[in-house]
Short mmCIF file of C-alpha atoms in Angstrom, two decimals:
data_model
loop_
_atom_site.label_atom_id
_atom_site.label_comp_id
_atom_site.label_asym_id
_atom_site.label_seq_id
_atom_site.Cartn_x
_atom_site.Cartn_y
_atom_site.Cartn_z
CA UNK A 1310 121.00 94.90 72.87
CA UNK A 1311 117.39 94.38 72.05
CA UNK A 1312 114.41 93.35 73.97
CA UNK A 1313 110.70 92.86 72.98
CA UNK A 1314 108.27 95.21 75.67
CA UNK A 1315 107.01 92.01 78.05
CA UNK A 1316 103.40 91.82 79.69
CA UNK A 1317 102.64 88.89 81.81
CA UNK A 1318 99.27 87.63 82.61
CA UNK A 1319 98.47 86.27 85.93
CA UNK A 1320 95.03 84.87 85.21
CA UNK A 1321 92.43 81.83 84.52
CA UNK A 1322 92.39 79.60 81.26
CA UNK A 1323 89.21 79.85 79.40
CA UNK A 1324 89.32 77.00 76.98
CA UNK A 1325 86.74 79.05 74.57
CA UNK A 1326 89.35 80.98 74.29
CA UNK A 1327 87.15 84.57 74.68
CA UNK A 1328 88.42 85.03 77.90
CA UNK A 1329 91.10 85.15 80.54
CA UNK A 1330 94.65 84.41 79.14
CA UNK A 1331 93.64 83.91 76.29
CA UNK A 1332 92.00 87.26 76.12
CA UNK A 1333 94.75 88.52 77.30
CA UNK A 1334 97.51 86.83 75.15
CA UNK A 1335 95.57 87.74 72.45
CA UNK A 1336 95.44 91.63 73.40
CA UNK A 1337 99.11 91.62 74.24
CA UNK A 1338 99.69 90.25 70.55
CA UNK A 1339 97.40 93.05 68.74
CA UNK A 1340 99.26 95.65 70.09
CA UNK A 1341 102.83 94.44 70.03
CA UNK A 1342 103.49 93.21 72.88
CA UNK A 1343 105.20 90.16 73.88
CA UNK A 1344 102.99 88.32 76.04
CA UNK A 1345 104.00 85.94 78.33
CA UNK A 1346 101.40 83.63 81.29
CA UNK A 1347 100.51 82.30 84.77
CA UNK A 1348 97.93 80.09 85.26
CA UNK A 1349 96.13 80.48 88.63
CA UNK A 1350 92.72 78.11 87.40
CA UNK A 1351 91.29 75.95 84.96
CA UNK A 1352 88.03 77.03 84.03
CA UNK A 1353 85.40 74.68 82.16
CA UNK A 1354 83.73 77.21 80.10
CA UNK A 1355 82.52 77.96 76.83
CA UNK A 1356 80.36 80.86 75.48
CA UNK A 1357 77.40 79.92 77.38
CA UNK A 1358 78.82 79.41 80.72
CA UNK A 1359 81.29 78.25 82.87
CA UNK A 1360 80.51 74.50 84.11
CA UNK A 1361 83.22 74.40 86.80
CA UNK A 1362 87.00 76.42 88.10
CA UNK A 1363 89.93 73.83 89.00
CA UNK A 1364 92.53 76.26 91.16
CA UNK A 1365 96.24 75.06 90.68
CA UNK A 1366 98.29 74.22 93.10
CA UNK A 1367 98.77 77.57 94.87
CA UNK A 1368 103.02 76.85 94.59
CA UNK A 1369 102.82 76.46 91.32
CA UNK A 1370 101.48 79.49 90.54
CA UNK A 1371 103.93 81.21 92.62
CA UNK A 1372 106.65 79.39 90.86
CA UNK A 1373 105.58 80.03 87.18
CA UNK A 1374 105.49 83.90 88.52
CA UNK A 1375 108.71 84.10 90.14
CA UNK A 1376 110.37 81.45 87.08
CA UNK A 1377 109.03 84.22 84.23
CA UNK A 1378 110.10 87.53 86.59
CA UNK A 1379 113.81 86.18 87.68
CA UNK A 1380 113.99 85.44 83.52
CA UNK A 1381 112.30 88.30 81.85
CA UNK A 1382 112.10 91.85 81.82
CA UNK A 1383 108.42 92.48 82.45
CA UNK A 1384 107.12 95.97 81.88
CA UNK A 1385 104.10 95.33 83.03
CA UNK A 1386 101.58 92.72 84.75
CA UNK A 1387 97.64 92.42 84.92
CA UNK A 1388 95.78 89.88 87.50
CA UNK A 1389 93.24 88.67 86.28
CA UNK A 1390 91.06 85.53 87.67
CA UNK A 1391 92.07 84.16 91.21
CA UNK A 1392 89.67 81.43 92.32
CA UNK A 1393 90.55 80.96 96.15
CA UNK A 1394 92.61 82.91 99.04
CA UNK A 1395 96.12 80.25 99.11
CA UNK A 1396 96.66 81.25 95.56
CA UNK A 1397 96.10 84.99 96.30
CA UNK A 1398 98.64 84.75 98.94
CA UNK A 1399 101.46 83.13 96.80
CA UNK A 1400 100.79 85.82 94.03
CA UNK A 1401 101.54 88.38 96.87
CA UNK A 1402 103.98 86.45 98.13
CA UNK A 1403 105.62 85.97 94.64
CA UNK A 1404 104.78 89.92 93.03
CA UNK A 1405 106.54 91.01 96.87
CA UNK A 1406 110.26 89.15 95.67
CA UNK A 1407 109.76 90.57 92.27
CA UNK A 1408 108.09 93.82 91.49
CA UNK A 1409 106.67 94.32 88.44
CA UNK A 1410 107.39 97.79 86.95
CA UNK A 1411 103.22 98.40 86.69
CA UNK A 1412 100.53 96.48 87.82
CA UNK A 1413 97.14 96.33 87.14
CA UNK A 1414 94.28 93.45 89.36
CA UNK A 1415 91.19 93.15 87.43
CA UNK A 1416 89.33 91.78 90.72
CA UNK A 1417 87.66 88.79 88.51
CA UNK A 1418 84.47 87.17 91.38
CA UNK A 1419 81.95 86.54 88.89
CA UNK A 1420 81.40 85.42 85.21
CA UNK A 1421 78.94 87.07 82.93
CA UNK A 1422 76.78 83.64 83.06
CA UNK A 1423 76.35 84.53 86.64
CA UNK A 1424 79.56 82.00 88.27
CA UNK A 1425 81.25 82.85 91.41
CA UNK A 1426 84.69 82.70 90.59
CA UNK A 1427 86.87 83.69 93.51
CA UNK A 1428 86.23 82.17 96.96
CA UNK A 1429 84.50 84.26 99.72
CA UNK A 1430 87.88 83.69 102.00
CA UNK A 1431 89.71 85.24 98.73
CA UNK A 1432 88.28 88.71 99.35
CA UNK A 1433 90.38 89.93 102.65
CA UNK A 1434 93.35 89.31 100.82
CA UNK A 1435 92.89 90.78 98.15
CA UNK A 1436 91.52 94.10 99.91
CA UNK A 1437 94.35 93.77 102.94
CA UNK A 1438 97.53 92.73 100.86
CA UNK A 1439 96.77 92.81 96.84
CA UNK A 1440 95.29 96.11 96.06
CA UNK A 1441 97.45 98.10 97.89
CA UNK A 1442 100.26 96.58 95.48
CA UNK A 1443 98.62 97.72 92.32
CA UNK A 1444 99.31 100.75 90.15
CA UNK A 1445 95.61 100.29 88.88
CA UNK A 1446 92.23 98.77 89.85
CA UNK A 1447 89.64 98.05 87.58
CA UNK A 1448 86.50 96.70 88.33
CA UNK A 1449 83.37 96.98 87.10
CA UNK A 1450 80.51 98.83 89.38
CA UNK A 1451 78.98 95.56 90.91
CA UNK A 1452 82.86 94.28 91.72
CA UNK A 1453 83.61 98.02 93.04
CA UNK A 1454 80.70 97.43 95.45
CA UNK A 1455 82.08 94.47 96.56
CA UNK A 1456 85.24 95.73 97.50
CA UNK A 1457 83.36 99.13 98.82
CA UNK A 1458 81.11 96.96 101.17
CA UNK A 1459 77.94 98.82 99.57
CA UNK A 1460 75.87 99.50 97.01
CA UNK A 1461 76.39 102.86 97.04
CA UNK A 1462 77.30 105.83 94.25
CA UNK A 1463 80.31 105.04 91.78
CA UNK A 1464 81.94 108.09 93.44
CA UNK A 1465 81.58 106.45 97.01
CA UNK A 1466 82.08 103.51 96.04
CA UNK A 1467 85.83 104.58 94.71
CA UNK A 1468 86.40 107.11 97.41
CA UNK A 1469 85.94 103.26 99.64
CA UNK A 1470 88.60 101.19 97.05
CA UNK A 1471 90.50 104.35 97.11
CA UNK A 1472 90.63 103.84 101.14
CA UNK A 1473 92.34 100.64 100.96
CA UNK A 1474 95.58 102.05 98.96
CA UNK A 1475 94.78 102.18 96.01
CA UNK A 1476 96.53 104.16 94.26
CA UNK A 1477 94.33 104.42 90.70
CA UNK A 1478 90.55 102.79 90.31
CA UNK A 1479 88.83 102.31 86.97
CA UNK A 1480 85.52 101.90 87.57
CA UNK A 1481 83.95 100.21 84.43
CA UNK A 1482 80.53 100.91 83.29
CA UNK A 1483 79.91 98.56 80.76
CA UNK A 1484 76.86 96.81 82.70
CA UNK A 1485 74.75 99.95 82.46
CA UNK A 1486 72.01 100.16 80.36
CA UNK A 1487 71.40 103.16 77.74
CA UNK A 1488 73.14 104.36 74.35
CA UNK A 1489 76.68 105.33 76.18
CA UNK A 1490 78.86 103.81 77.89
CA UNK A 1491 81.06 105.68 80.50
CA UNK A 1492 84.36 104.54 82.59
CA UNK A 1493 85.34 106.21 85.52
CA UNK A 1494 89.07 106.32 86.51
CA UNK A 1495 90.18 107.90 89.90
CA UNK A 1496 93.61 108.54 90.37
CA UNK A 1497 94.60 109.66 94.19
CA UNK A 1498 97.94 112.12 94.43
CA UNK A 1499 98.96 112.61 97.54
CA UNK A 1500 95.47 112.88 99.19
CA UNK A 1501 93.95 114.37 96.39
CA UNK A 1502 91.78 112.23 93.66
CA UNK A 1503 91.45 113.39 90.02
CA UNK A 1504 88.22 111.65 88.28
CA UNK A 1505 88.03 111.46 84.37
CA UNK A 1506 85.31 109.72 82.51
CA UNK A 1507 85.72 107.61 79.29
CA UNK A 1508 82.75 107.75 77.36
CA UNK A 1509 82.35 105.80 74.03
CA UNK A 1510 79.03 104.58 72.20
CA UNK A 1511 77.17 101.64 73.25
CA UNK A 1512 77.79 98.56 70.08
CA UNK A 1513 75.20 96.84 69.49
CA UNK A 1514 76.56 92.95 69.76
CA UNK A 1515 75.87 89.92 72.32
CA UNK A 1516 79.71 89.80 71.40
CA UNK A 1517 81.01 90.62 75.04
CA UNK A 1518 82.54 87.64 76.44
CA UNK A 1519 86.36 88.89 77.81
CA UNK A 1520 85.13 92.22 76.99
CA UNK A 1521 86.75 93.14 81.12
CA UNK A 1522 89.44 90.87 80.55
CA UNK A 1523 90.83 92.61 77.20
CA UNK A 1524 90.16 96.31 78.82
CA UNK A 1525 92.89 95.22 81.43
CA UNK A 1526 95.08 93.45 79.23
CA UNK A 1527 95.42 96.96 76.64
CA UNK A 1528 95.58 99.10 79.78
CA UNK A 1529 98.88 96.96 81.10
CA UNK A 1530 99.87 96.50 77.30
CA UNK A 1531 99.81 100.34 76.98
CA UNK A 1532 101.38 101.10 80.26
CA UNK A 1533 104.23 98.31 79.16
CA UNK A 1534 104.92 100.84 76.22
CA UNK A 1535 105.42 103.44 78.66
CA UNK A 1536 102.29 105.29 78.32
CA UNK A 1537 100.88 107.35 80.87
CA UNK A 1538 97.95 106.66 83.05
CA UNK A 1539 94.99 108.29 81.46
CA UNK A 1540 96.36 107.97 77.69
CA UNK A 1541 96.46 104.06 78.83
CA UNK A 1542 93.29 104.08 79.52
CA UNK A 1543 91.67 106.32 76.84
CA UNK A 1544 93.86 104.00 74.41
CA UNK A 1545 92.56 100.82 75.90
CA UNK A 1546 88.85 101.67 75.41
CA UNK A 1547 89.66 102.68 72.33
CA UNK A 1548 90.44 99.48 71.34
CA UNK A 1549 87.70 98.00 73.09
CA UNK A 1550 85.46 99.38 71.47
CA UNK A 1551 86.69 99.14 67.90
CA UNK A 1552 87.48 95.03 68.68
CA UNK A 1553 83.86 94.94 69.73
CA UNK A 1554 82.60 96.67 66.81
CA UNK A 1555 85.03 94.72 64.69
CA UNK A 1556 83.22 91.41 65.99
CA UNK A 1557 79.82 92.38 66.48
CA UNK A 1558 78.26 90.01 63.69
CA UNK A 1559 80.75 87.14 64.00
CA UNK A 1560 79.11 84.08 65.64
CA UNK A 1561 81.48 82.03 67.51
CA UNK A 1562 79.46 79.39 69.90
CA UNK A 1563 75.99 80.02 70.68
CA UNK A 1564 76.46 82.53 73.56
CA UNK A 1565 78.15 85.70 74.22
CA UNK A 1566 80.77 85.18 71.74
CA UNK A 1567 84.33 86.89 71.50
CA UNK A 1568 85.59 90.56 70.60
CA UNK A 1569 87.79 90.41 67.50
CA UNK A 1570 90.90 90.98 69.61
CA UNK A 1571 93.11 90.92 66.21
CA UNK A 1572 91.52 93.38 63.72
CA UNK A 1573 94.39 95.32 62.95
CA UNK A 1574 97.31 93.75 64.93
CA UNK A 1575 100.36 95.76 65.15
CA UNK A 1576 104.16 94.52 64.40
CA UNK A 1577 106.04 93.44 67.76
CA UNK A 1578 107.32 96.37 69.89
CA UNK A 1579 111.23 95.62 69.91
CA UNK A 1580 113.23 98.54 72.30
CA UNK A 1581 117.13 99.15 72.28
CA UNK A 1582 118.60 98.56 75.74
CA UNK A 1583 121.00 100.58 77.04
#
């Protein structure tokens, strides 16, 4: 038997289609890998901004997670957007019955335009019940504050996510100003954290809407193929970077437009089955 290597997105709907799912959908796709969706929000956005978030009903979203993991073999899932704490609970709830084989939460609060999109009473959850499930954490520095509790160092800061069970943080540095931009992951072994850095050259583009979004989306996409932690990543960024590069002079909207997610998609990953 034959099977296509499965992601599955648990994440917001941006209807601009730069972000979110469809980000992540679209990442899945360029690197062969079958993609398949939960929708915890509706977002009103476009490349400007996002107007306004519409949650779903929070047993919905634990029914299209549980419906797609009872069906299909998922090698990996990525969280993305999760607007209020009843829907964080059913994804726990839900991701508890069935396990994904990796995970990765890309703790989503707020949009480049300056949003809030998760709910103040969201945040507990996710740091008490959520994280502790993932294989991998990745938010960027203001988000890793957040969960720290203080704007502090990016090493303290992780050494706090780390604290909460984490068991790998990727702490992304793409909000920092100057010519490179660095990515920190921490991996903790028994007790013991290894730190690598990701560095790759600043592009030059207001093209950075989903830019978070699609880093997640390759890391699970890679992981799905059975790559290893740190090649994940290092792969991920790689393709980051070249998307970004790849739509750096496209103008789509009048805002922070899209990466070009599909510059040199790959064939669908099909794997024999013993």
């Amino acid at each position: 038997m034959k099977r296509y290597v499965t992601a599955l997105t648990i994440a917001g709907s941006d209807p601009s289609g730069g972000a979110g799912l469809q980000a992540d959908l679209k990442t899945f796709s360029a690197l062969g890998v079958y993609g398949a969706t939960a929708i915890t929000a509706v977002t009103v956005q476009n490349t400007v901004g996002v107007k306004y978030v519409h949650s779903l009903p929070p047993q919905v979203v634990y029914d299209q997670i549980t419906t797609v993991m009872e069906d299909l073999d998922v090698d990996a899932a990525k969280i993305g957007m999760v607007n209020d704490a009843a829907t964080l609970d059913a994804i726990v709830r839900a991701l508890t019955a069935y396990r994904p084989k990796f995970l990765v939460v890309d703790p989503v609060m707020v949009s480049t335009s300056g949003c809030p999109l998760m709910q103040p009473d969201a945040l507990a959850i996710m740091k008490e019940r959520l994280l502790p499930m993932a294989d991998l954490v990745t938010p960027n520095l203001p988000e890793a504050w957040v969960l720290a509790g203080d704007d502090c160092s990016v090493d303290a800061a992780a050494q706090a996510v780390l604290r909460l069970g984490v068991k790998a943080l990727l702490v992304k540095g793409g909000h920092a100003e100057g010519k490179v931009k660095t990515d920190f992951l921490y991996i903790n072994k028994g007790g013991s954290v290894k730190r690598v850095e990701f560095s790759a050259e600043t592009v030059g583009t207001a093209n950075t809407h989903g830019t978070g979004c699609t880093l997640s989306a390759a890391i699970a996409a890679y992981c799905a193929c059975g790559y290893g932690m740190e090649e994940a990543v290092r792969e991920a960024k790689a393709y980051l970077t070249k998307a970004l590069v790849a739509g750096a002079d496209v103008m789509t909207g009048h805002g922070h437009g899209p990466v070009n997610h599909l510059y040199d998609p790959c064939k669908i990953i099909v794997k024999d089955e013993v």
